[in-house]
mmCIF file of C-alpha atoms in Angstrom:
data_model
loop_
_atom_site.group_PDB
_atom_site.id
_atom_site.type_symbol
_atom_site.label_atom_id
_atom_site.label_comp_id
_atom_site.label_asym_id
_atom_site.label_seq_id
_atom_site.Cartn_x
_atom_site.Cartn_y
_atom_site.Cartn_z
ATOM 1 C CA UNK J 1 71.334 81.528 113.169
ATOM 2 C CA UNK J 2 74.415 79.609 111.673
ATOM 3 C CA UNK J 3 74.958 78.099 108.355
ATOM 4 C CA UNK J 4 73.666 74.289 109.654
ATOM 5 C CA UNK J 5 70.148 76.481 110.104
ATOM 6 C CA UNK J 6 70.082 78.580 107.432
ATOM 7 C CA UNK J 7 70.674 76.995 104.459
ATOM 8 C CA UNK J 8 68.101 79.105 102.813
ATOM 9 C CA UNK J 9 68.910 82.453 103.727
ATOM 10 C CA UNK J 10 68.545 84.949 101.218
ATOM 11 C CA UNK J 11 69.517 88.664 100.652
ATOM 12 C CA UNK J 12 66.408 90.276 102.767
ATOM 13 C CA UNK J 13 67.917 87.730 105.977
ATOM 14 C CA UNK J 14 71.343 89.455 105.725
ATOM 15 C CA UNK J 15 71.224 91.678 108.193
ATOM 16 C CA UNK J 16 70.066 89.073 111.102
ATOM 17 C CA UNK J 17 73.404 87.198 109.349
ATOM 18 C CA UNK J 18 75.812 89.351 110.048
ATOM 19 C CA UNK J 19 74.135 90.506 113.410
ATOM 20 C CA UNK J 20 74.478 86.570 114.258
ATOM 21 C CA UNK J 21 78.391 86.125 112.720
ATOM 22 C CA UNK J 22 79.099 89.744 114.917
ATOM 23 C CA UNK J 23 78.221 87.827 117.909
ATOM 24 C CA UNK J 24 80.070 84.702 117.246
ATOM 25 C CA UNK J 25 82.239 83.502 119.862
ATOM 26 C CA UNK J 26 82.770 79.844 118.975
ATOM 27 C CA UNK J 27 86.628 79.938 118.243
ATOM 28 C CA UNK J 28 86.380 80.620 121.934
ATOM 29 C CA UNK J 29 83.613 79.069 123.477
ATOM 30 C CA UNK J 30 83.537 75.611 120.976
ATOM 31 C CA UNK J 31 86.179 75.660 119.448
ATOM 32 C CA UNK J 32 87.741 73.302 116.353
ATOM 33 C CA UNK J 33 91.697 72.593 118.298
ATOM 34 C CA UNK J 34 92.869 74.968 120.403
ATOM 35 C CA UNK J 35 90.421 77.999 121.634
ATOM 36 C CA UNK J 36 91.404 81.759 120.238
ATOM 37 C CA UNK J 37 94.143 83.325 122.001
ATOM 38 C CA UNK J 38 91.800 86.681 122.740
ATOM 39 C CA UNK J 39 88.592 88.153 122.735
ATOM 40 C CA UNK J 40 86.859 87.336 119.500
ATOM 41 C CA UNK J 41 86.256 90.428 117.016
ATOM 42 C CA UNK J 42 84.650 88.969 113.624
ATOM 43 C CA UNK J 43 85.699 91.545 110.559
ATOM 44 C CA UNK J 44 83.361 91.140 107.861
ATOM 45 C CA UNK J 45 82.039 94.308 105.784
ATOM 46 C CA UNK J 46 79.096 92.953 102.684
ATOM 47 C CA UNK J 47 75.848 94.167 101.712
ATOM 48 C CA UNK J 48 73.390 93.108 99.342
ATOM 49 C CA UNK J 49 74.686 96.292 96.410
ATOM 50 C CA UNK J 50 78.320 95.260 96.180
ATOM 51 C CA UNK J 51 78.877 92.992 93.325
ATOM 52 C CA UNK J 52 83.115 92.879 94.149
ATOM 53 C CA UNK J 53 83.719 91.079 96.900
ATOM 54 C CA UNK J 54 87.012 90.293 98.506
ATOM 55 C CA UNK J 55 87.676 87.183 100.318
ATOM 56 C CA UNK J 56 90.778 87.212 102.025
ATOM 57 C CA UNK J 57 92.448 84.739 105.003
ATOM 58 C CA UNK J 58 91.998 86.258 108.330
ATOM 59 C CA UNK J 59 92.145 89.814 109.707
ATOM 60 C CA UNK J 60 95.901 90.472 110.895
ATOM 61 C CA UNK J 61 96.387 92.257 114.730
ATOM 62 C CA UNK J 62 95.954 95.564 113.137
ATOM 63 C CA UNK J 63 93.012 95.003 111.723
ATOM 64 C CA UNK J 64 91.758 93.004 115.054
ATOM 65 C CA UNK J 65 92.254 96.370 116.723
ATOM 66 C CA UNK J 66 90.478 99.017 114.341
ATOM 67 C CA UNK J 67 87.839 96.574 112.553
ATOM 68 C CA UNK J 68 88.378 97.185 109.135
ATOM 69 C CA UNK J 69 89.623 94.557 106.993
ATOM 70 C CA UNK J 70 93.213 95.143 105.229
ATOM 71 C CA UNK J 71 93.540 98.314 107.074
ATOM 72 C CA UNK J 72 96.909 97.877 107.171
ATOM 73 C CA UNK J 73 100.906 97.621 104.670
ATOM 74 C CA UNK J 74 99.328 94.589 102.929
ATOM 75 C CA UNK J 75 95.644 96.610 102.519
ATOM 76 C CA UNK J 76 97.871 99.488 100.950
ATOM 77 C CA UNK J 77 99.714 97.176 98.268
ATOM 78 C CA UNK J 78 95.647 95.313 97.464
ATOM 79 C CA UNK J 79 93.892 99.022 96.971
ATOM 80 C CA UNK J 80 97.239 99.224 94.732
ATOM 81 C CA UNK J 81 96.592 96.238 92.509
ATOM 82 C CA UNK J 82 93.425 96.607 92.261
ATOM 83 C CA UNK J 83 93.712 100.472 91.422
ATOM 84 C CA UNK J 84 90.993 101.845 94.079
ATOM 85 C CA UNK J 85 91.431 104.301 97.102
ATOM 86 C CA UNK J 86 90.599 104.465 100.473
ATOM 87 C CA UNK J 87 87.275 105.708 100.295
ATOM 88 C CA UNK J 88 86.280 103.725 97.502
ATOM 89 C CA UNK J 89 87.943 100.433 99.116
ATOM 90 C CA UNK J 90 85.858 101.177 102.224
ATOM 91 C CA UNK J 91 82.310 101.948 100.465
ATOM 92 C CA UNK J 92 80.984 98.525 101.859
ATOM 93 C CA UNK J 93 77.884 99.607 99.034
ATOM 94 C CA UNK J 94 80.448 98.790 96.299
ATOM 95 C CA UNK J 95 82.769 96.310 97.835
ATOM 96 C CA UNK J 96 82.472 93.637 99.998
ATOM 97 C CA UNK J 97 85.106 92.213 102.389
ATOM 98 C CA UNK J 98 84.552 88.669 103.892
ATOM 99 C CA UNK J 99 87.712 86.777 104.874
ATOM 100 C CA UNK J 100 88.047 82.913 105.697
ATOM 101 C CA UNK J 101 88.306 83.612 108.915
ATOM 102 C CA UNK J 102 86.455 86.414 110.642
ATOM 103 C CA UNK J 103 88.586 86.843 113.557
ATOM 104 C CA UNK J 104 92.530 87.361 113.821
ATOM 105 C CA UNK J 105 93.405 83.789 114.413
ATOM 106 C CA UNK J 106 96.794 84.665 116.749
ATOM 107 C CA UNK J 107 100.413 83.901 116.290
ATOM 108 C CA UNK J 108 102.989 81.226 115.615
ATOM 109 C CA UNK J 109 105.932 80.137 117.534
ATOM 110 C CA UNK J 110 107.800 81.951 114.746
ATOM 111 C CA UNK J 111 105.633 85.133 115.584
ATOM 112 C CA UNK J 112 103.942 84.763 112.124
ATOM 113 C CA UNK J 113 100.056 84.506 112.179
ATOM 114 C CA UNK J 114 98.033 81.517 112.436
ATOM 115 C CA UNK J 115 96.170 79.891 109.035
ATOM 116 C CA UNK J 116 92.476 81.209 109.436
ATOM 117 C CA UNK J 117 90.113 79.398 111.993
ATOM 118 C CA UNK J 118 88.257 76.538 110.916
ATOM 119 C CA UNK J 119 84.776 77.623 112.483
ATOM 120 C CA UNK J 120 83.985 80.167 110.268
ATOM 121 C CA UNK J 121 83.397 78.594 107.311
ATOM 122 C CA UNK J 122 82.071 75.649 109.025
ATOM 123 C CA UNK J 123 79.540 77.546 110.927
ATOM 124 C CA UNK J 124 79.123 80.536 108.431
ATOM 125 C CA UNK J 125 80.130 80.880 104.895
ATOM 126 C CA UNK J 126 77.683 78.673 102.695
ATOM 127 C CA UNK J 127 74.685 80.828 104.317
ATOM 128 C CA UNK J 128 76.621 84.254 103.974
ATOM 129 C CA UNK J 129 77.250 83.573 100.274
ATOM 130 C CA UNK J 130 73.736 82.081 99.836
ATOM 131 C CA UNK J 131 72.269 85.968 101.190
ATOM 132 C CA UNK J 132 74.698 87.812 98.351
ATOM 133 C CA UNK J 133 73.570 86.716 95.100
ATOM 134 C CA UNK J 134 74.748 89.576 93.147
ATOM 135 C CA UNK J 135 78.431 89.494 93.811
ATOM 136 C CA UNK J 136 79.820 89.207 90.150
ATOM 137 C CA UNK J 137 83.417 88.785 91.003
ATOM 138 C CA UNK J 138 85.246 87.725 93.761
ATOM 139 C CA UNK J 139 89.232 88.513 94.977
ATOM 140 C CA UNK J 140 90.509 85.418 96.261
ATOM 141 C CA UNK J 141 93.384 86.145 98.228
ATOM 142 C CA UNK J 142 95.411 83.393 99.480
ATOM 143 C CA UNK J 143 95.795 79.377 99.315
ATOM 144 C CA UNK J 144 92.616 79.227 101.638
ATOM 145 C CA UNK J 145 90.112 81.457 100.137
ATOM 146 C CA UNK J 146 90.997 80.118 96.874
ATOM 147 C CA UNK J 147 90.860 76.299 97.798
ATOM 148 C CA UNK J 148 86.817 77.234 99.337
ATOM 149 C CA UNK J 149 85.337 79.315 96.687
ATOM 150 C CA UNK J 150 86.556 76.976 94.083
ATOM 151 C CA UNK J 151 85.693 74.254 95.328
ATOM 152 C CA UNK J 152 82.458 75.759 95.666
ATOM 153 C CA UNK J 153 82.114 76.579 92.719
ATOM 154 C CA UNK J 154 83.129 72.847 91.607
ATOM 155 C CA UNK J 155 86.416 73.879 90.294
ATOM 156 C CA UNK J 156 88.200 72.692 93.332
ATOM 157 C CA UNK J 157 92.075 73.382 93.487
ATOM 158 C CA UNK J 158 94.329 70.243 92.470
ATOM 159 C CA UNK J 159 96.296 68.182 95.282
ATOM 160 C CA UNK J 160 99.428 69.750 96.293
ATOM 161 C CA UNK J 161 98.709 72.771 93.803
ATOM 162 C CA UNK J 162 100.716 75.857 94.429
ATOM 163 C CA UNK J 163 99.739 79.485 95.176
ATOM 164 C CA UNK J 164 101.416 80.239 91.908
ATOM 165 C CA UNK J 165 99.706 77.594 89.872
ATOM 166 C CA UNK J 166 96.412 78.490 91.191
ATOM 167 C CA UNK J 167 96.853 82.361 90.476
ATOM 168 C CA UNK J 168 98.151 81.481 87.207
ATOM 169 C CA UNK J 169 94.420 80.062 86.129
ATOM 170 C CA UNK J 170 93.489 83.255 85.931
ATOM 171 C CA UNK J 171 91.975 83.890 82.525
ATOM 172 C CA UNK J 172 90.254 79.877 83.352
ATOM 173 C CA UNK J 173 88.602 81.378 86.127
ATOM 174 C CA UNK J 174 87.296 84.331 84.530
ATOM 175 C CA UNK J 175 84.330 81.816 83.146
ATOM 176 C CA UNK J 176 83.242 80.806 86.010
ATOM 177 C CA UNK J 177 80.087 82.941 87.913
ATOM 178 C CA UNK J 178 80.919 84.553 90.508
ATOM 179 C CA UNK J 179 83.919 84.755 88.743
ATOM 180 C CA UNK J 180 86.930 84.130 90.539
ATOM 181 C CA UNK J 181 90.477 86.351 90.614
ATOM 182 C CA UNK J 182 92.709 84.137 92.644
ATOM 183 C CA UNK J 183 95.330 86.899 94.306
ATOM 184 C CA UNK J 184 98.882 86.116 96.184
ATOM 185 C CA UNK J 185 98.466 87.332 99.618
ATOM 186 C CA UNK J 186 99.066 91.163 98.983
ATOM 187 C CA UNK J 187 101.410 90.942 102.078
ATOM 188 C CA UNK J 188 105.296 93.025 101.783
ATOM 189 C CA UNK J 189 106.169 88.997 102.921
ATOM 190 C CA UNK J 190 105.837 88.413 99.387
ATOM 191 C CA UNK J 191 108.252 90.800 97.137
ATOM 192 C CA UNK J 192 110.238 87.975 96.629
ATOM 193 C CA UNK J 193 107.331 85.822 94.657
ATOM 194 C CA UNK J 194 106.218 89.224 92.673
ATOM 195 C CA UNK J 195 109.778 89.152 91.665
ATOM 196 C CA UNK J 196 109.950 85.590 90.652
ATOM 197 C CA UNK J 197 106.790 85.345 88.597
ATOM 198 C CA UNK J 198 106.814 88.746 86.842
ATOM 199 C CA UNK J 199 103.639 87.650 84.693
ATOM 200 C CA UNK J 200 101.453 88.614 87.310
ATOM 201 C CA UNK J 201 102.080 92.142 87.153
ATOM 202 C CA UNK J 202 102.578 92.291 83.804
ATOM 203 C CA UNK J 203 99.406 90.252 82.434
ATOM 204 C CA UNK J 204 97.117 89.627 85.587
ATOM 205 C CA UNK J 205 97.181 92.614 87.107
ATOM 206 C CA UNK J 206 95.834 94.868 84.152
ATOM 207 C CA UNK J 207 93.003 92.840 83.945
ATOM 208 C CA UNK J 208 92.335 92.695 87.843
ATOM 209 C CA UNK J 209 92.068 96.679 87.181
ATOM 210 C CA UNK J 210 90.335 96.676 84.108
ATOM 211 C CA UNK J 211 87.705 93.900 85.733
ATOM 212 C CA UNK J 212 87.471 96.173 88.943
ATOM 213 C CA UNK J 213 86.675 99.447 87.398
ATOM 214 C CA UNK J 214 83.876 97.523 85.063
ATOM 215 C CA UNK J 215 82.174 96.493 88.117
ATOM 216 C CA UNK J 216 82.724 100.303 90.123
ATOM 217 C CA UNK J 217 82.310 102.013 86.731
ATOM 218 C CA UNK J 218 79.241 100.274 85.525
#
């Protein structure tokens, strides 16, 4: 099963989905440029309860290793924001995990990590969105996952729009269902744009919290 075959999927199909996107091995075997560096290990965590559901970039080494998504500095500063623990972070019943990439896509020259593969969403994302109708709100961290889910949603990002202008639509994108939270990557790499845009802690992040505990709460 891939997205091109299952544009229909539904909720009661999820199971066979992720059973299908657990075996994928296409960054490897067919893959879009260069194949993956290493084994492939897709990291996605959803089920058909959750109704927050975080879609972040690509799993970093660490989390290639252990299999659970932002299980690592950056997954320390997101639980943070959005005011959650471990346990509660990792209750795939209440919150869902699916990143633009399923698999850690490698390093850089520079030793920095690679922008997310380009299979996954080719091959898998319309269906695995399709199958979870009752996510309410999604966490889009990051340039990518913000640029696919709007656009999804037909409120694609503008040419050449920043991170920062795209985060900064917050309230906008509030109206939207599923509605979107677009997130900097929670990353230690970026202290220095927390610093230079102190509205998002100061405005968006109280109602990140506030719009997470509605949804855990409720």
């Amino acid at each position: 099963m891939s997205a091109s075959r299952a544009g229909g999927v539904s909720a009661a199909e999820l199971p066979a989905l992720l059973a299908a996107i657990g075996a994928c091995r296409i960054c490897a075997e067919r893959p879009v440029g260069p194949p993956l560096p290493h084994a492939p290990r897709p990291v996605v965590r959803v089920s058909p309860m959750a109704r927050l559901l975080i879609a972040g970039q690509a799993p970093g080494m660490r989390v290639h290793r252990s299999g659970l998504p932002f299980d690592d500095p950056s997954g320390d500063r997101l639980r943070s924001w959005m005011g959650v623990d471990r346990a509660t972070f990792y209750d795939v019943s209440r919150i869902g995990v699916a990143a633009m990439s399923f698999c850690f896509p490698g390093y850089d020259a520079h030793g920095g990590d690679l922008p997310p593969r380009r299979e996954c969403a080719r091959e898998w994302h319309d269906a695995l969105f399709a199958a979870l109708p009752q996510v309410e709100t999604i966490l889009a961290v990051g340039k990518y996952a913000q640029a696919y889910h709007l656009r999804r949603l037909g409120r694609p990002v503008p040419a050449g729009a920043s991170v920062a202008a795209t985060v900064g639509r917050w309230r906008e994108l509030f109206d939207l269902e599923p509605r979107i939270v677009p997130l900097p990557h929670p990353s230690w790499r970026n202290s220095g744009w927390l610093k230079r845009h102190p509205w998002f802690e100061a405005e968006a992040l109280p109602a990140l919290r506030a719009e997470v505990a509605r949804l855990l709460l409720t």
